[in-house]
Short mmCIF file of C-alpha atoms and ligand atoms in Angstrom, two decimals:
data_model
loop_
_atom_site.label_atom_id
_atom_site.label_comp_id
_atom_site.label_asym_id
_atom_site.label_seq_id
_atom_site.Cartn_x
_atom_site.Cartn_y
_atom_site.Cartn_z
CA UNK K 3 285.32 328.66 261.10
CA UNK K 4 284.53 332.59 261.26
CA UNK K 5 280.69 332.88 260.12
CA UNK K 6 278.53 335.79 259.02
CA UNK K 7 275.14 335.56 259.15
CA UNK K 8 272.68 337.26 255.53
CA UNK K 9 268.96 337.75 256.12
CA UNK K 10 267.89 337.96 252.64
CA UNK K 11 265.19 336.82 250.20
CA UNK K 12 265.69 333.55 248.24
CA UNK K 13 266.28 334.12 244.45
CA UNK K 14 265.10 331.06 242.35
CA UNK K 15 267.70 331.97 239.34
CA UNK K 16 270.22 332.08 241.56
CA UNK K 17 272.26 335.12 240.60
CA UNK K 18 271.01 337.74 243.53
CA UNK K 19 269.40 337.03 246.78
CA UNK K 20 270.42 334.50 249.44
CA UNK K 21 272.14 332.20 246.66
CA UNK K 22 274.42 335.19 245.86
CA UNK K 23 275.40 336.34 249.14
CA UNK K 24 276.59 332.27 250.28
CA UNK K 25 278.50 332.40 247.42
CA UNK K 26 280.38 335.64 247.72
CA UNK K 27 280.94 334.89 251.56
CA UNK K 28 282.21 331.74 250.89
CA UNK K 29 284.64 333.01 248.56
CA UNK K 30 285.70 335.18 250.52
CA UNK K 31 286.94 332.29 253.15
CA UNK K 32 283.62 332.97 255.58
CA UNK K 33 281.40 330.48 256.51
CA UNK K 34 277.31 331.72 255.36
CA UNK K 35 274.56 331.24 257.29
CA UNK K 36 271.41 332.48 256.31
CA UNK K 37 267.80 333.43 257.23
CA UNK K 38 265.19 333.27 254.87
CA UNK K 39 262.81 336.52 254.50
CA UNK K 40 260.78 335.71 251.11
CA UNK K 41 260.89 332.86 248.72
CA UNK K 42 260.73 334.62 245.52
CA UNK K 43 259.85 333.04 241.64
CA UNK K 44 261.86 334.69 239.52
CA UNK K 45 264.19 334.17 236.57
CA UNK K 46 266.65 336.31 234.32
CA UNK K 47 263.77 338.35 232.66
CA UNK K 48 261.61 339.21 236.14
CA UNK K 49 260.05 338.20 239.02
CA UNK K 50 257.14 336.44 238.96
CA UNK K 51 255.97 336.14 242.62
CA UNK K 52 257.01 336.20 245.59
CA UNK K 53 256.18 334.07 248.96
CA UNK K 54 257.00 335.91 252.24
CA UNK K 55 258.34 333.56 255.06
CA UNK K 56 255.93 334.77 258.18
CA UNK K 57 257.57 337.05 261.14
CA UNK K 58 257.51 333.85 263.62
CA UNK K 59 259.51 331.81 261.29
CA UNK K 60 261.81 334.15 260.20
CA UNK K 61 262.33 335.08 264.24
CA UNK K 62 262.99 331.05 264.28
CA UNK K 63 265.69 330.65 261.99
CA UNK K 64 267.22 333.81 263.38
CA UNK K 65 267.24 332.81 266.91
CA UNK K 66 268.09 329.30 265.46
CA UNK K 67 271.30 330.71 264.42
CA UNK K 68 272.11 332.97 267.00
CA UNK K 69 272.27 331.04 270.55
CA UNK K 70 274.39 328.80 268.48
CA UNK K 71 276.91 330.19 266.65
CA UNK K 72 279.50 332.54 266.79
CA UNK K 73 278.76 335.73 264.37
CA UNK K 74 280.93 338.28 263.42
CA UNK K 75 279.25 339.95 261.12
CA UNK K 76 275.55 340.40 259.55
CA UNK K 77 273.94 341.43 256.43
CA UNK K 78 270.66 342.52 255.61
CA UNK K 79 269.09 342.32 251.55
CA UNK K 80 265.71 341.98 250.70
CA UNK K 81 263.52 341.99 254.12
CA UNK K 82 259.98 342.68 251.98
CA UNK K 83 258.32 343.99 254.78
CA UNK K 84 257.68 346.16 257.65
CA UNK K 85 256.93 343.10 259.82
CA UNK K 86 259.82 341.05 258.76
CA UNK K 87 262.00 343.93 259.08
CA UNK K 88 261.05 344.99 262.69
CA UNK K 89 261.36 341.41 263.47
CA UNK K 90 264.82 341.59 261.87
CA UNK K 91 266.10 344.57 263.90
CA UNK K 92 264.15 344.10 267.10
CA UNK K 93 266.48 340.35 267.37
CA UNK K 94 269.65 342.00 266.34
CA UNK K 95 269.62 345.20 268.29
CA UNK K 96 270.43 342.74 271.14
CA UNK K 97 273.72 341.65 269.43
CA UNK K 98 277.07 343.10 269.04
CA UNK K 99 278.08 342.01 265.70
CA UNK K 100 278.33 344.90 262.72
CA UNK K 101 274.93 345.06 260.86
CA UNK K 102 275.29 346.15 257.17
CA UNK K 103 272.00 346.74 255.72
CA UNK K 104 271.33 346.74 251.85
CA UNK K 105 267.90 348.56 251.52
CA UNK K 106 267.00 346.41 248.49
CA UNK K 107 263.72 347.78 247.39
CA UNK K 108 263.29 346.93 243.68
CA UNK K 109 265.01 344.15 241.54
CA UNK K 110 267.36 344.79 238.48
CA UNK K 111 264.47 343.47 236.02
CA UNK K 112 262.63 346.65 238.09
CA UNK K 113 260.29 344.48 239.90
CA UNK K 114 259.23 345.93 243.49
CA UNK K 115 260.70 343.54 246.01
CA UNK K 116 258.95 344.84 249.19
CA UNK K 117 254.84 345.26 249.86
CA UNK K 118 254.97 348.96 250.38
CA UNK K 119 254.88 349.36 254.01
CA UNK K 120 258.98 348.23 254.05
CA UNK K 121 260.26 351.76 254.11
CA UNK K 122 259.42 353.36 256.73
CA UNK K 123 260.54 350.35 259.03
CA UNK K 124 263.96 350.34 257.38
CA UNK K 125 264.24 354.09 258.21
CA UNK K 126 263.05 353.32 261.71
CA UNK K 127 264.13 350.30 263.42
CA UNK K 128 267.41 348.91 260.70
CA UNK K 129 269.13 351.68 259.97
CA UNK K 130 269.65 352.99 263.99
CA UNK K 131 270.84 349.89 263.97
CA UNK K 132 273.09 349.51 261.27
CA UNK K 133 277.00 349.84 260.87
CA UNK K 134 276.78 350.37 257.30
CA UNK K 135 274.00 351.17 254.62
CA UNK K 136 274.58 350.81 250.68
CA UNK K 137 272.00 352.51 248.63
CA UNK K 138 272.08 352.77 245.22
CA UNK K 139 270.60 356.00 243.59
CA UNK K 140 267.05 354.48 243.68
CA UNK K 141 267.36 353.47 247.23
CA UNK K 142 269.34 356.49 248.16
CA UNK K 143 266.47 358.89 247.21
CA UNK K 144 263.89 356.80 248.65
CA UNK K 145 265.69 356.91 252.38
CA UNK K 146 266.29 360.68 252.34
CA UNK K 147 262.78 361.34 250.50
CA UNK K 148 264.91 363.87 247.59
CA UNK K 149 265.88 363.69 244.56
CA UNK K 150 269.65 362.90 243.52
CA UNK K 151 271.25 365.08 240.81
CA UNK K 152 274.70 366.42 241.63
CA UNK K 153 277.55 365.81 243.75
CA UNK K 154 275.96 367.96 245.91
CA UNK K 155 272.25 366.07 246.47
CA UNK K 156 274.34 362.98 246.97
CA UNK K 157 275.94 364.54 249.88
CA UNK K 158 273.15 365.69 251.29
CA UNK K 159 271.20 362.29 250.92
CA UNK K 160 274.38 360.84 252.64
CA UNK K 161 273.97 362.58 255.16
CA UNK K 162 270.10 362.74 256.03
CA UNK K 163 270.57 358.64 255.42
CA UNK K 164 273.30 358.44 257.85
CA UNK K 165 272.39 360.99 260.12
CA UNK K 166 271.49 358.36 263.11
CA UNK K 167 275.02 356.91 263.67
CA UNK K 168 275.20 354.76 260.26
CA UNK K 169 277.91 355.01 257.54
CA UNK K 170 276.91 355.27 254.07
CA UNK K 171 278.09 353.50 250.74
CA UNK K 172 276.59 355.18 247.77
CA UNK K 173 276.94 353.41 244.90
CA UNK K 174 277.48 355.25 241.63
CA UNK K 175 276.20 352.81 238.87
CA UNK K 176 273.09 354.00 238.36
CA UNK K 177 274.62 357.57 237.79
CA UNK K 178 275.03 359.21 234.58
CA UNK K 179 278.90 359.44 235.03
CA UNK K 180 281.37 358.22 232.38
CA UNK K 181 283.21 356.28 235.49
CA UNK K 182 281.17 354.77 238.59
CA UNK K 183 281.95 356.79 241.49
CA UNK K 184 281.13 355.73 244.55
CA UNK K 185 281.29 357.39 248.16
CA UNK K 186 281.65 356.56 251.58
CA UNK K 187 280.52 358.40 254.06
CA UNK K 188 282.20 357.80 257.34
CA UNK K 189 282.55 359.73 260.64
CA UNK K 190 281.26 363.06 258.50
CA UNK K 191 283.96 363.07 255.64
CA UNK K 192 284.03 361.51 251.77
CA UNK K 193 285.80 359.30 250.82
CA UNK K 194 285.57 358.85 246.72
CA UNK K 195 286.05 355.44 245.18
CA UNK K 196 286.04 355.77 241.32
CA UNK K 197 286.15 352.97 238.65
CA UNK K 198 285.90 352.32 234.87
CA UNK K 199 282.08 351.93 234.08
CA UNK K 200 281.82 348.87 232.45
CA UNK K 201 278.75 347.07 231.10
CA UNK K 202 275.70 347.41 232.68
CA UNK K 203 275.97 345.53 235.87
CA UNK K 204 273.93 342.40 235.85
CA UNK K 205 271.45 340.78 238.17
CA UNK K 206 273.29 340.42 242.06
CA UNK K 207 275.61 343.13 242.18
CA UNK K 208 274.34 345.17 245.04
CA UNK K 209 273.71 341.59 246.59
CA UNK K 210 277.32 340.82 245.54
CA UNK K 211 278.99 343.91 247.14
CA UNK K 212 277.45 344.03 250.52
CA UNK K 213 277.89 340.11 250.85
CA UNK K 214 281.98 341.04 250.37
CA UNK K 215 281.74 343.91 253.06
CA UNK K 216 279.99 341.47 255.43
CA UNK K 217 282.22 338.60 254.98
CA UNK K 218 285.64 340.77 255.46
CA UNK K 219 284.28 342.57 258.20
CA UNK K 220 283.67 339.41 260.32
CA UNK K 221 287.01 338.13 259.03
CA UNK K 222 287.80 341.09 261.08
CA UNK K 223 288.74 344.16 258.36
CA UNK K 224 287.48 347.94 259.76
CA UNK K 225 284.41 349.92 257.29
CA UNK K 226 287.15 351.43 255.17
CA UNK K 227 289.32 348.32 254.41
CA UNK K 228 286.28 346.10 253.87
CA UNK K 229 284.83 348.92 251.48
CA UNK K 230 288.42 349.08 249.01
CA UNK K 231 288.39 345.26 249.24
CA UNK K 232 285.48 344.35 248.68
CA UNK K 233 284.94 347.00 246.05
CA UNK K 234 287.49 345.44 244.04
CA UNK K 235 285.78 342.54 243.46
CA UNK K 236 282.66 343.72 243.00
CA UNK K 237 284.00 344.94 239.63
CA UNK K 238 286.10 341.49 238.87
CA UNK K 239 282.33 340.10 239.53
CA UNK K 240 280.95 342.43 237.05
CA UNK K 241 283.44 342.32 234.13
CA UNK K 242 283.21 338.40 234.19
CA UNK K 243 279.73 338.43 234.59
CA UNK K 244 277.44 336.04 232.46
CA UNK K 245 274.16 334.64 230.63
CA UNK K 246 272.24 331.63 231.79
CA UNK K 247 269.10 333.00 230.58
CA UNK K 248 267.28 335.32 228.37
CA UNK K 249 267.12 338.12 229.97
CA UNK K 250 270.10 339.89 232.19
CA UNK K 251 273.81 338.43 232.88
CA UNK K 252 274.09 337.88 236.46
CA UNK K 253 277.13 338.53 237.96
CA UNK K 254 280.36 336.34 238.71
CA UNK K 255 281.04 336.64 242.48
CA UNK K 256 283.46 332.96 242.24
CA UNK K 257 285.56 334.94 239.56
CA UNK K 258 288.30 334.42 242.10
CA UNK K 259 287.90 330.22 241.97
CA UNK K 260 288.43 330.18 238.22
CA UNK K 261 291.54 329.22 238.52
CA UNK K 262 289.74 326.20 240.80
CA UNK K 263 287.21 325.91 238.45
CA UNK K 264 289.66 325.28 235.35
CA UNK K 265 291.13 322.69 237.41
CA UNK K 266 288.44 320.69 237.68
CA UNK K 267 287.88 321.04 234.27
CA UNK K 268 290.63 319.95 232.72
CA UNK K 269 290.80 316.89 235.25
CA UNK K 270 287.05 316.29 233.81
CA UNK K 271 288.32 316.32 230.27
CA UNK K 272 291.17 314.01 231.25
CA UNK K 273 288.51 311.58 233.21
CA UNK K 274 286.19 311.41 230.23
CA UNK K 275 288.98 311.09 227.56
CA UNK K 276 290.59 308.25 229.58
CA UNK K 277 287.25 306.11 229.62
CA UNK K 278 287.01 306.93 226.08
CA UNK K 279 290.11 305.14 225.24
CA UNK K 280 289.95 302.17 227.86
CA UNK K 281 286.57 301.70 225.43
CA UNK K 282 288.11 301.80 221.85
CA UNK K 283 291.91 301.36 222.03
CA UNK K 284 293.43 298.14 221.04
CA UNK K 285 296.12 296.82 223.20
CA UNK K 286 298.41 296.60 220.30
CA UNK K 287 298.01 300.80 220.70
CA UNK K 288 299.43 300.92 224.09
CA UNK K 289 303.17 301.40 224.68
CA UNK K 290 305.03 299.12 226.90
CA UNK K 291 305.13 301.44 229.88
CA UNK K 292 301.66 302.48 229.47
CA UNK K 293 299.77 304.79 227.41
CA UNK K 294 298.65 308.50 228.96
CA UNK K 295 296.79 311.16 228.02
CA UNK K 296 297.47 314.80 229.38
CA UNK K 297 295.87 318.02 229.30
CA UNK K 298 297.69 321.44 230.33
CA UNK K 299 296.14 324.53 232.18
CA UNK K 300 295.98 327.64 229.74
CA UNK K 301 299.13 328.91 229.82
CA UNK K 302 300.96 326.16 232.06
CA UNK K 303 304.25 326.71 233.44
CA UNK K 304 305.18 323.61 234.64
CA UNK K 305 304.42 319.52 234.90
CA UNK K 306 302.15 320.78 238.35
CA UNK K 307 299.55 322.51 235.59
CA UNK K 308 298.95 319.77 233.61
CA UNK K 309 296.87 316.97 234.38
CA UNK K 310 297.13 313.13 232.91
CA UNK K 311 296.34 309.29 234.48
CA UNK K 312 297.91 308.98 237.98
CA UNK K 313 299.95 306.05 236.98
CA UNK K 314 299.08 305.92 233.50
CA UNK K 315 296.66 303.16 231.41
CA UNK K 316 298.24 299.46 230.67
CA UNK K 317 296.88 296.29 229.82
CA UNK K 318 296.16 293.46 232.47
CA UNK K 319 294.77 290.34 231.31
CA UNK K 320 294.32 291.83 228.20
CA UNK K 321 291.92 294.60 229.38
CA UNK K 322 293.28 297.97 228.57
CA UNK K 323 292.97 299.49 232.52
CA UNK K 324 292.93 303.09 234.12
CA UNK K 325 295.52 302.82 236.99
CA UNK K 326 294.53 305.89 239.21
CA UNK K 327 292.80 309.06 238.56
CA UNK K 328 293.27 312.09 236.32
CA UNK K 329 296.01 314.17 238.75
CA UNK K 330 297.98 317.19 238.23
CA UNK K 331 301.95 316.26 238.31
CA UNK K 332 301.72 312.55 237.20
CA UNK K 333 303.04 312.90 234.02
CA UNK K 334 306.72 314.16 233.69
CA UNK K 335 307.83 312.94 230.21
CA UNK K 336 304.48 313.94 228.26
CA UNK K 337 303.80 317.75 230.05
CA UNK K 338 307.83 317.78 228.93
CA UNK K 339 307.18 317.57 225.32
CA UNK K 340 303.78 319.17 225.81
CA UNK K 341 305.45 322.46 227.27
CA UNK K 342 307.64 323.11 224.70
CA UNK K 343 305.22 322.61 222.03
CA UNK K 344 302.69 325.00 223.63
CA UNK K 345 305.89 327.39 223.30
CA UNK K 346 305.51 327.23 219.95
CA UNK K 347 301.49 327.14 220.10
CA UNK K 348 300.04 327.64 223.38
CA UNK K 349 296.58 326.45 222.19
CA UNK K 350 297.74 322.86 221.31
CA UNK K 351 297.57 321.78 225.17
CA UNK K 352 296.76 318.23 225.23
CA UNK K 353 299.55 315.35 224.21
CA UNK K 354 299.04 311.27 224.07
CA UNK K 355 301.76 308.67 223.58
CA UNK K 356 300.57 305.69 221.45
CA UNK K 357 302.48 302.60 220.64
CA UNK K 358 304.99 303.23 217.14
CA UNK K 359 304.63 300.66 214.08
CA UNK K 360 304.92 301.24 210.96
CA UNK K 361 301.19 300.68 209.77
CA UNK K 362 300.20 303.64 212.06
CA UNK K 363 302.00 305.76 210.89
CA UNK K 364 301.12 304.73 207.23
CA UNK K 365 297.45 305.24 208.39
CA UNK K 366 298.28 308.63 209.65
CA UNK K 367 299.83 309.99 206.06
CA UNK K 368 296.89 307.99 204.31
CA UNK K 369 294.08 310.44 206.84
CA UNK K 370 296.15 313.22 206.14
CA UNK K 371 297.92 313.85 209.01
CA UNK K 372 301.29 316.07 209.75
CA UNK K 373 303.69 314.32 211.61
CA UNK K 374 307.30 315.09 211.94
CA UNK K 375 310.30 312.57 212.78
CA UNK K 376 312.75 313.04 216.11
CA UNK K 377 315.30 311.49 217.96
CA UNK K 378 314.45 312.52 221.29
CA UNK K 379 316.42 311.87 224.35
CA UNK K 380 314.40 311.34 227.55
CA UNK K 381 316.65 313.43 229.36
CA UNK K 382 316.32 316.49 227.85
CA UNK K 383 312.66 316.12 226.26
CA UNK K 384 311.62 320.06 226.20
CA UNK K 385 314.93 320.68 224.59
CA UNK K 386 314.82 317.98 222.20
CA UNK K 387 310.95 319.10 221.30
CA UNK K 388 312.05 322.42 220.55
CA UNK K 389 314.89 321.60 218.81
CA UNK K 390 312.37 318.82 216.41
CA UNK K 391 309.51 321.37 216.24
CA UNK K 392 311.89 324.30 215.01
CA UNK K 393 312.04 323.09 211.45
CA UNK K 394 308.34 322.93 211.41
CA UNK K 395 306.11 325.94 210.30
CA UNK K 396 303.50 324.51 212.98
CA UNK K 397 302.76 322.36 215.48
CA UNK K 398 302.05 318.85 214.11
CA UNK K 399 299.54 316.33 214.35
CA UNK K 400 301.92 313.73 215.75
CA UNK K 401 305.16 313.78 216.69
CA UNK K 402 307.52 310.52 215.73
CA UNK K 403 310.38 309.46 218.22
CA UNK K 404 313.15 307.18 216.90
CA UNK K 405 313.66 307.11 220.39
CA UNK K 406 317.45 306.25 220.21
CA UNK K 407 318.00 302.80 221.78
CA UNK K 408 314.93 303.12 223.91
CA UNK K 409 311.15 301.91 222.67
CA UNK K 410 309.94 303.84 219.67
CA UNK K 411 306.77 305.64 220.35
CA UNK K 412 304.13 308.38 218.80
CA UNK K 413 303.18 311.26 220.58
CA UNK K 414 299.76 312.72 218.92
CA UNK K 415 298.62 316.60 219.47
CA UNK K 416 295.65 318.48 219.85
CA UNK K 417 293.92 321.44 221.19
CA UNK K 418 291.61 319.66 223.82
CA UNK K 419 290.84 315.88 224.82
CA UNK K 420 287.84 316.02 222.39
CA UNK K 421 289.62 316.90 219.49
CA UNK K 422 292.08 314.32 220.33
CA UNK K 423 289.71 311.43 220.60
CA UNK K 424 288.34 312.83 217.63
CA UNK K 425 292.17 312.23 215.71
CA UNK K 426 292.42 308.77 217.70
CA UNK K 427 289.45 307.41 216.10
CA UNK K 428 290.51 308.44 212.32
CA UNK K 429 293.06 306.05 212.47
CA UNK K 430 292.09 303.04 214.73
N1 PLP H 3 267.37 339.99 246.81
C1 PLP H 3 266.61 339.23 246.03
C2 PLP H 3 265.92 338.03 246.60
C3 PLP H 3 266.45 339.57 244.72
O1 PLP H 3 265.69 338.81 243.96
C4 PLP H 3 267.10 340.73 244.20
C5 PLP H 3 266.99 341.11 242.82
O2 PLP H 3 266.28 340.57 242.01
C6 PLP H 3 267.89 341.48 245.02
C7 PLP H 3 268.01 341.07 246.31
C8 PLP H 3 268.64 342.69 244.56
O3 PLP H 3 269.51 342.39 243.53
P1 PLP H 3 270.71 343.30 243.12
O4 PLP H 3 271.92 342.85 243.80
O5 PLP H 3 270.80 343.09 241.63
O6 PLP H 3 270.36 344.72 243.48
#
């Protein structure tokens, strides 16, 4: 597996730091080692302290990783110190692999991240070093010791930062620009990258960004290809970004796994609704062929997005039994009907077949609930659905099948498991 390598500090909230930069290399399809520079304690609103790992140790775990593995690409964040960072650059100076150095200096809850004597090492010993530096206006000034106030400053900083071999990524967020523009400077010439501004970027985004560069550079992409990619989704990280505290959102850099992440969750819903039922349904609920419950991805296309029992739930022995796992594809007939109701109203996306009689559905008018009547033929069940649901202003609580000359059976609706189990127990 392709690995790049972060030397970073250790963020206890887990939105910047070491925990940020595994996460955006792993999304990225790069396996993330990492060296430790600095524990620190910190949480949404600031930091609160901040443990520096000593120069031998942090010269451990880098040599630890280095005779072994293969890397193709490193990144520097938070390195604290002048010690650590010699340390740093003295090891890697004797390897090939692009270096891409965030000068992290101060933290987005403005708490100084190094112990003063940092900057002067960066200038000297990382950034001769370095492939690629990404200052943001704070850090930018800093390294070229001037102020930044036009186009033309930032220029000029670019250059006096990258004036020993480096290239420079400026970036523009901290810039009083109705869009964020950013520049590269590469091999003496601009390049511009400009992008909506949209809320202030939370806690990890520098982190974010050069963790992206680093990763697609060892997968193997050149400065400017990394740059546009990973630049792109920097800002997907920062438009889905979100609270877990009090203070600042942190950023999203999995925003490309949702769709993963929704998965799981709707196989988790299934899961717990299932167990739910094999604890309160009567057998005399179940239908012959089993009883299911099904849940459909936002927007599902097909049977493959929703999820249901693998092999449905029937009764052995009299127990009321879970044949396999919730799966994705198991349930034809159900994600059918389901898929032409959510046609009709895409937020009802979870279906159930229970057994028919005639007291249910007596105890389903008697709660109140809508139901409409079908013949439904099992061969063409979306078409049938439609056909049913069409003289309906909405999508019903339960649906009714006369099912022709095959079993009669009840197919209940509802927007989620939860609210289903909540309609299941009104009228048990
Ligand atoms: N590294 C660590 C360990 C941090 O705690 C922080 C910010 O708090 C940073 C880096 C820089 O974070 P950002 O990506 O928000 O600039």
């Amino acid at each position: 597996m392709r690995t790049a390598l972060t030397v970073a500090g250790s963020d206890s909230v887990g939105g910047a730091g070491i925990q940020a930069d595994v996460k955006a290399m792993s999304v990225v399809g790069i396996h993330a080692a990492s060296v430790i520079t600095a524990v620190t304690a910190q949480n949404t609103t600031g930091v609160s302290g901040i443990f520096p790992v000593s120069e031998e140790f942090v010269k451990s775990q880098l040599e630890a990783v280095l005779k072994d593995c293969d890397i193709k690409a490193v990144k520097t964040g938070m390195l604290y110190s002048a010690g650590i960072a010699e340390t740093v650059a003295d090891i890697l100076e004797d390897h090939e692999m692009p270096l891409i150095v965030d000068p992290v200096m101060v933290s987005g809850t403005d708490c100084d991240l190094t112990d003063g004597s940092l900057v002067q090492a960066l200038k000297k010993k990382v950034l001769p070093i370095c492939e690629l530096v990404t200052p943001n206006r704070y850090e930018a000034e800093v390294l070229a010791k001037m102020s930044i106030r036009s186009k033309d400053d930032l220029m000029l900083a670019c250059e006096i930062i990258g004036k020993q071999g480096s290239s420079v990524y400026i970036k523009g967020g901290h810039f009083n620009t109705p869009t964020v523009v950013d520049y590269l400077y590469l091999s003496s010439e601009f390049t511009k990258l400009e992008y909506p501004r949209l809320k202030k970027s939370g806690h990890g985004s520098g982190c974010v960004l050069s963790s992206f560069m680093t990763a697609n550079m060892a997968k193997g992409l050149d400065i400017v290809n990394a740059v546009m990619k990973s630049r792109e989704l920097v800002q997907e990280s920062i438009s889905t970004q979100y609270a877990i505290g009090k203070g600042d959102v942190v950023v999203n850099p999995m925003v490309k796994l949702k769709g993963e992440t929704d998965r799981f969750a709707v196989l988790d819903a299934i899961d717990a609704a299932a167990s739910r039922i094999l604890d309160i349904v009567p057998d005399e609920f179940v239908p012959k062929n089993g009883m299911n419950i099904a849940m459909a991805m936002k927007d599902a296309a097909g049977p493959e997005e929703i999820a249901a029992v693998d092999k449905r739930m029937t009764v052995h022995n009299g127990m009321l039994r879970k044949n396999g796992p919730a799966k994705f594809g198991v349930a034809e007939h159900l994600s059918y009907v389901l898929l032409a109701v959510m046609k009709k109203d895409p937020s009802v996306r979870c279906i159930m077949n229970i057994a028919y009689a005639p007291d249910t559905v007596a105890v389903m008018e008697e709660v109140g609930f809508s139901t409409i009547v079908a013949e439904m033929s099992k061969d063409r069940l979306s078409e049938s659905t439609e056909k049913a649901l069409s003289k309906s202003k909405s999508v019903p609580d339960a649906i009714i099948d006369k099912g022709g000359r095959k079993e009669r059976t009840i197919r209940m609706l509802a927007k989620d498991p939860q609210e289903m189990m909540s309609k299941l127990e009104q009228i048990l």
